[in-house]
CSV table of C-alpha atoms in Angstrom, one decimal:
chain,number,residue,atom,x,y,z
D,28,UNK,CA,194.8,-147.0,64.6
D,29,UNK,CA,192.9,-143.8,65.9
D,30,UNK,CA,189.7,-143.6,67.1
D,31,UNK,CA,188.0,-140.1,67.6
D,32,UNK,CA,185.6,-140.2,70.7
D,33,UNK,CA,183.4,-137.0,70.8
D,34,UNK,CA,181.3,-136.0,73.4
D,35,UNK,CA,178.4,-133.7,71.7
D,36,UNK,CA,177.6,-132.2,74.9
D,37,UNK,CA,180.1,-129.6,76.4
D,38,UNK,CA,180.7,-131.0,80.0
D,39,UNK,CA,184.4,-132.5,79.7
D,40,UNK,CA,184.4,-134.2,82.9
D,41,UNK,CA,181.7,-136.6,81.1
D,42,UNK,CA,184.1,-136.7,78.2
D,43,UNK,CA,187.1,-137.8,80.4
D,44,UNK,CA,185.0,-140.4,82.3
D,45,UNK,CA,184.3,-141.9,78.6
D,46,UNK,CA,187.5,-142.0,77.7
D,47,UNK,CA,188.8,-144.1,80.4
D,48,UNK,CA,186.3,-146.1,79.7
D,49,UNK,CA,187.3,-146.5,76.0
D,50,UNK,CA,190.9,-146.9,76.9
D,51,UNK,CA,190.3,-149.7,79.2
D,52,UNK,CA,189.0,-152.0,76.2
D,53,UNK,CA,191.0,-150.5,73.6
D,54,UNK,CA,193.3,-153.1,72.1
D,55,UNK,CA,197.5,-152.1,72.0
D,56,UNK,CA,198.0,-150.0,69.4
D,57,UNK,CA,194.7,-148.3,69.2
D,58,UNK,CA,194.6,-144.8,70.2
D,59,UNK,CA,191.6,-143.0,71.8
D,60,UNK,CA,191.6,-139.1,70.9
D,61,UNK,CA,189.0,-137.8,73.3
D,62,UNK,CA,187.3,-134.3,72.1
D,63,UNK,CA,184.4,-132.3,73.6
D,64,UNK,CA,181.8,-130.3,71.8
D,65,UNK,CA,182.7,-126.3,72.4
D,66,UNK,CA,178.8,-125.5,71.7
D,67,UNK,CA,175.5,-126.7,72.7
D,68,UNK,CA,174.0,-127.8,76.3
D,69,UNK,CA,175.6,-129.4,79.0
D,70,UNK,CA,173.8,-132.6,78.8
D,71,UNK,CA,171.6,-134.0,76.3
D,72,UNK,CA,168.3,-134.9,77.8
D,73,UNK,CA,165.4,-135.1,75.2
D,74,UNK,CA,165.2,-134.2,71.5
D,75,UNK,CA,165.6,-130.5,72.2
D,76,UNK,CA,169.2,-130.8,73.6
D,77,UNK,CA,170.0,-133.2,70.7
D,78,UNK,CA,169.0,-131.0,67.9
D,79,UNK,CA,171.1,-127.9,69.3
D,80,UNK,CA,174.3,-130.6,70.1
D,81,UNK,CA,174.5,-131.6,66.4
D,82,UNK,CA,176.2,-128.6,65.2
D,83,UNK,CA,179.1,-128.7,67.6
D,84,UNK,CA,179.5,-132.3,67.0
D,85,UNK,CA,179.7,-131.9,63.4
D,86,UNK,CA,182.0,-128.8,63.8
D,87,UNK,CA,184.4,-131.1,66.1
D,88,UNK,CA,184.4,-134.0,63.5
D,89,UNK,CA,185.9,-131.6,60.8
D,90,UNK,CA,188.1,-130.2,63.1
D,91,UNK,CA,189.9,-133.2,64.0
D,92,UNK,CA,190.2,-134.4,60.7
D,93,UNK,CA,193.3,-132.6,60.5
D,94,UNK,CA,195.0,-134.7,63.3
D,95,UNK,CA,193.4,-137.5,61.2
D,96,UNK,CA,191.2,-140.7,62.8
D,97,UNK,CA,190.4,-143.9,61.5
D,98,UNK,CA,186.8,-144.1,62.9
D,99,UNK,CA,184.4,-142.1,65.1
D,100,UNK,CA,182.4,-142.9,68.1
D,101,UNK,CA,179.5,-140.4,69.3
D,102,UNK,CA,179.6,-140.6,73.0
D,103,UNK,CA,176.2,-140.1,73.7
D,104,UNK,CA,173.5,-142.8,74.1
D,105,UNK,CA,170.8,-141.2,72.0
D,106,UNK,CA,172.9,-141.2,69.1
D,107,UNK,CA,173.2,-137.6,68.6
D,108,UNK,CA,173.6,-136.8,65.2
D,109,UNK,CA,174.8,-140.1,64.4
D,110,UNK,CA,172.9,-140.0,60.9
D,111,UNK,CA,174.6,-136.9,59.9
D,112,UNK,CA,177.8,-137.5,61.0
D,113,UNK,CA,178.1,-140.8,59.0
D,114,UNK,CA,176.9,-138.3,55.7
D,115,UNK,CA,179.6,-136.0,56.6
D,116,UNK,CA,182.4,-138.4,57.4
D,117,UNK,CA,184.6,-140.8,55.3
D,118,UNK,CA,185.3,-143.1,58.0
D,119,UNK,CA,183.2,-145.2,60.3
D,120,UNK,CA,181.0,-143.3,62.7
D,121,UNK,CA,179.4,-145.5,65.7
D,122,UNK,CA,176.7,-144.7,68.3
D,123,UNK,CA,176.4,-145.9,71.8
D,124,UNK,CA,172.9,-147.2,71.7
D,125,UNK,CA,173.3,-149.1,68.3
D,126,UNK,CA,176.8,-150.6,69.3
D,127,UNK,CA,175.3,-151.6,72.7
D,128,UNK,CA,172.2,-153.2,71.6
D,129,UNK,CA,173.9,-155.1,68.8
D,130,UNK,CA,176.0,-156.4,71.3
D,131,UNK,CA,173.3,-157.4,73.9
D,132,UNK,CA,171.8,-159.2,71.0
D,133,UNK,CA,174.9,-161.5,71.1
D,134,UNK,CA,174.8,-162.4,74.5
D,135,UNK,CA,171.1,-162.7,75.3
D,136,UNK,CA,167.4,-162.8,74.0
D,137,UNK,CA,166.1,-160.4,76.0
D,138,UNK,CA,167.8,-157.2,77.7
D,139,UNK,CA,166.6,-154.1,79.3
D,140,UNK,CA,168.3,-150.9,78.8
D,141,UNK,CA,167.9,-148.7,81.9
D,142,UNK,CA,168.8,-145.1,81.3
D,143,UNK,CA,168.2,-141.5,82.6
D,144,UNK,CA,164.8,-139.7,82.4
D,145,UNK,CA,161.6,-140.7,81.0
D,146,UNK,CA,162.1,-138.2,77.9
D,147,UNK,CA,165.3,-140.1,77.1
D,148,UNK,CA,163.3,-143.5,77.5
D,149,UNK,CA,161.0,-142.3,74.5
D,150,UNK,CA,164.0,-141.6,72.5
D,151,UNK,CA,165.7,-144.7,73.2
D,152,UNK,CA,162.7,-147.0,72.5
D,153,UNK,CA,162.2,-145.2,69.3
D,154,UNK,CA,166.0,-145.7,68.5
D,155,UNK,CA,165.8,-149.5,69.6
D,156,UNK,CA,162.8,-150.1,67.2
D,157,UNK,CA,164.5,-148.2,64.7
D,158,UNK,CA,167.5,-150.6,65.0
D,159,UNK,CA,165.2,-153.9,65.0
D,160,UNK,CA,165.6,-154.8,68.3
D,161,UNK,CA,162.2,-153.7,69.5
D,162,UNK,CA,160.9,-157.1,70.0
D,163,UNK,CA,164.2,-158.1,72.2
D,164,UNK,CA,164.7,-155.0,74.5
D,165,UNK,CA,162.8,-153.3,76.9
D,166,UNK,CA,163.6,-149.3,78.1
D,167,UNK,CA,163.4,-148.5,81.5
D,168,UNK,CA,163.7,-145.0,83.0
D,169,UNK,CA,165.9,-144.5,86.4
D,170,UNK,CA,164.5,-140.9,87.0
D,171,UNK,CA,168.4,-139.5,87.3
D,172,UNK,CA,169.1,-136.3,85.6
D,173,UNK,CA,172.3,-137.0,83.5
D,174,UNK,CA,174.5,-134.5,85.3
D,175,UNK,CA,173.6,-136.4,88.8
D,176,UNK,CA,175.7,-139.2,87.5
D,177,UNK,CA,178.7,-136.7,87.4
D,178,UNK,CA,178.6,-136.2,91.0
D,179,UNK,CA,178.5,-139.8,92.0
D,180,UNK,CA,175.8,-139.1,94.5
D,181,UNK,CA,174.7,-142.5,96.4
D,182,UNK,CA,171.0,-141.6,95.8
D,183,UNK,CA,171.7,-141.6,91.9
D,184,UNK,CA,173.3,-145.0,91.7
D,185,UNK,CA,170.6,-146.4,94.3
D,186,UNK,CA,168.1,-145.4,91.9
D,187,UNK,CA,170.1,-147.2,89.1
D,188,UNK,CA,170.3,-150.3,91.0
D,189,UNK,CA,166.6,-150.0,91.8
D,190,UNK,CA,165.7,-150.0,87.9
D,191,UNK,CA,167.8,-152.9,87.2
D,192,UNK,CA,166.2,-155.0,90.1
D,193,UNK,CA,162.9,-154.1,88.5
D,194,UNK,CA,164.0,-155.2,84.8
D,195,UNK,CA,165.7,-158.4,86.2
D,196,UNK,CA,162.6,-159.2,88.4
D,197,UNK,CA,159.7,-158.1,86.0
D,198,UNK,CA,161.0,-158.0,82.4
D,199,UNK,CA,163.0,-161.4,82.6
D,200,UNK,CA,165.5,-159.6,81.2
D,201,UNK,CA,169.1,-161.8,80.7
D,202,UNK,CA,171.2,-158.5,80.3
D,203,UNK,CA,171.3,-155.2,81.1
D,204,UNK,CA,172.5,-152.3,78.9
D,205,UNK,CA,173.4,-148.9,80.6
D,206,UNK,CA,171.7,-146.2,78.4
D,207,UNK,CA,174.1,-143.4,79.5
D,208,UNK,CA,177.7,-142.8,78.8
D,209,UNK,CA,177.8,-141.2,82.2
D,210,UNK,CA,177.2,-144.6,83.5
D,211,UNK,CA,180.4,-146.1,81.9
D,212,UNK,CA,182.3,-146.4,85.1
D,213,UNK,CA,179.8,-148.7,86.7
D,214,UNK,CA,179.8,-151.5,84.4
D,215,UNK,CA,182.1,-154.2,86.1
D,216,UNK,CA,180.8,-153.6,89.6
D,217,UNK,CA,176.9,-153.8,88.5
D,218,UNK,CA,177.7,-157.0,86.7
D,219,UNK,CA,179.4,-158.9,89.7
D,220,UNK,CA,176.3,-157.5,91.8
D,221,UNK,CA,174.0,-158.8,89.5
D,222,UNK,CA,175.5,-161.7,87.7
D,223,UNK,CA,174.5,-161.1,84.1
D,224,UNK,CA,176.0,-159.3,81.4
D,225,UNK,CA,176.2,-155.5,81.6
D,226,UNK,CA,176.9,-153.6,78.9
D,227,UNK,CA,178.3,-150.1,78.5
D,228,UNK,CA,177.9,-148.4,74.9
D,229,UNK,CA,181.3,-146.7,74.9
D,230,UNK,CA,183.3,-149.9,75.5
D,231,UNK,CA,181.1,-151.7,72.9
D,232,UNK,CA,181.6,-149.0,70.5
D,233,UNK,CA,185.3,-149.2,70.5
D,234,UNK,CA,185.7,-152.8,69.9
D,235,UNK,CA,183.1,-153.0,67.0
D,236,UNK,CA,184.9,-149.6,65.8
D,237,UNK,CA,188.1,-151.5,65.9
D,238,UNK,CA,186.6,-154.7,63.9
D,239,UNK,CA,185.2,-152.5,61.2
D,240,UNK,CA,188.6,-150.5,60.7
D,241,UNK,CA,190.7,-153.7,60.9
D,242,UNK,CA,188.3,-155.2,58.2
D,243,UNK,CA,189.2,-152.4,55.7
D,244,UNK,CA,185.2,-151.5,56.0
D,245,UNK,CA,183.5,-147.7,56.2
D,246,UNK,CA,180.4,-146.4,55.5
D,247,UNK,CA,178.6,-146.9,52.1
D,248,UNK,CA,178.4,-143.5,50.6
D,249,UNK,CA,175.7,-145.0,47.8
D,250,UNK,CA,172.2,-143.4,48.7
D,251,UNK,CA,171.5,-143.1,52.2
D,252,UNK,CA,175.1,-141.6,53.4
D,253,UNK,CA,175.9,-140.1,50.4
D,254,UNK,CA,178.4,-136.9,51.1
D,255,UNK,CA,175.8,-133.9,51.3
D,256,UNK,CA,175.5,-131.6,47.9
D,257,UNK,CA,177.3,-128.5,47.4
D,258,UNK,CA,175.0,-125.7,48.6
D,259,UNK,CA,175.7,-122.4,50.5
D,260,UNK,CA,174.2,-122.0,54.1
D,261,UNK,CA,173.0,-118.7,55.6
D,262,UNK,CA,173.6,-117.1,59.1
D,263,UNK,CA,175.1,-118.7,62.0
D,264,UNK,CA,175.1,-122.2,59.5
D,265,UNK,CA,177.3,-120.7,56.9
D,266,UNK,CA,180.3,-122.5,58.2
D,267,UNK,CA,178.5,-125.8,57.6
D,268,UNK,CA,178.2,-125.5,54.1
D,269,UNK,CA,179.0,-128.7,52.2
D,270,UNK,CA,182.1,-127.8,49.6
């Protein structure tokens, strides 16, 4: 099976980090095709960045069709463009946040998502409620800019660990979800340090994508995720006109 892992921002080092995490858990015979958006922001931090990242994401989904893939994973914890991508695609499309919180729900009654900035915390909190996990999950911000994680700065890791410790002490968290694809390489280390399940959305999405493909299931095309109606778009959006 072939899984397309798309980074909807334009920073290739983040794509590579997510691809390593994906390949580490992929089953024998699963190929991870890593792709980076070629237009949009270098990192996605909040609603504005996310909105401007969607065209690049959809463009990459379209261009990769020629090589063929059985499912796609959007490698951003904001689940950037997830609903649009599901309407656009004829294969399963998974987001990191939804995959991670569903996985955490199998393992713990109470869990905390530790993300980057406050603006992302609010967005992710809304997503968690949308996914029906608002009563079981708390979202915390560690005050780390996404691109700081790429540098591996000790200060950034220290902030992340401090917020995890607050989650365990103050929230009664029984598991921790890492709320950014840029944290994927820290999962095992943090799990060993704190002795609770630590869930990375990239790994969770890979295993769920494999399950859906193995079961022969794909996104329903009735109602919500029906294919877009044919119409002509104008200006710079003309290439995205449904056909």
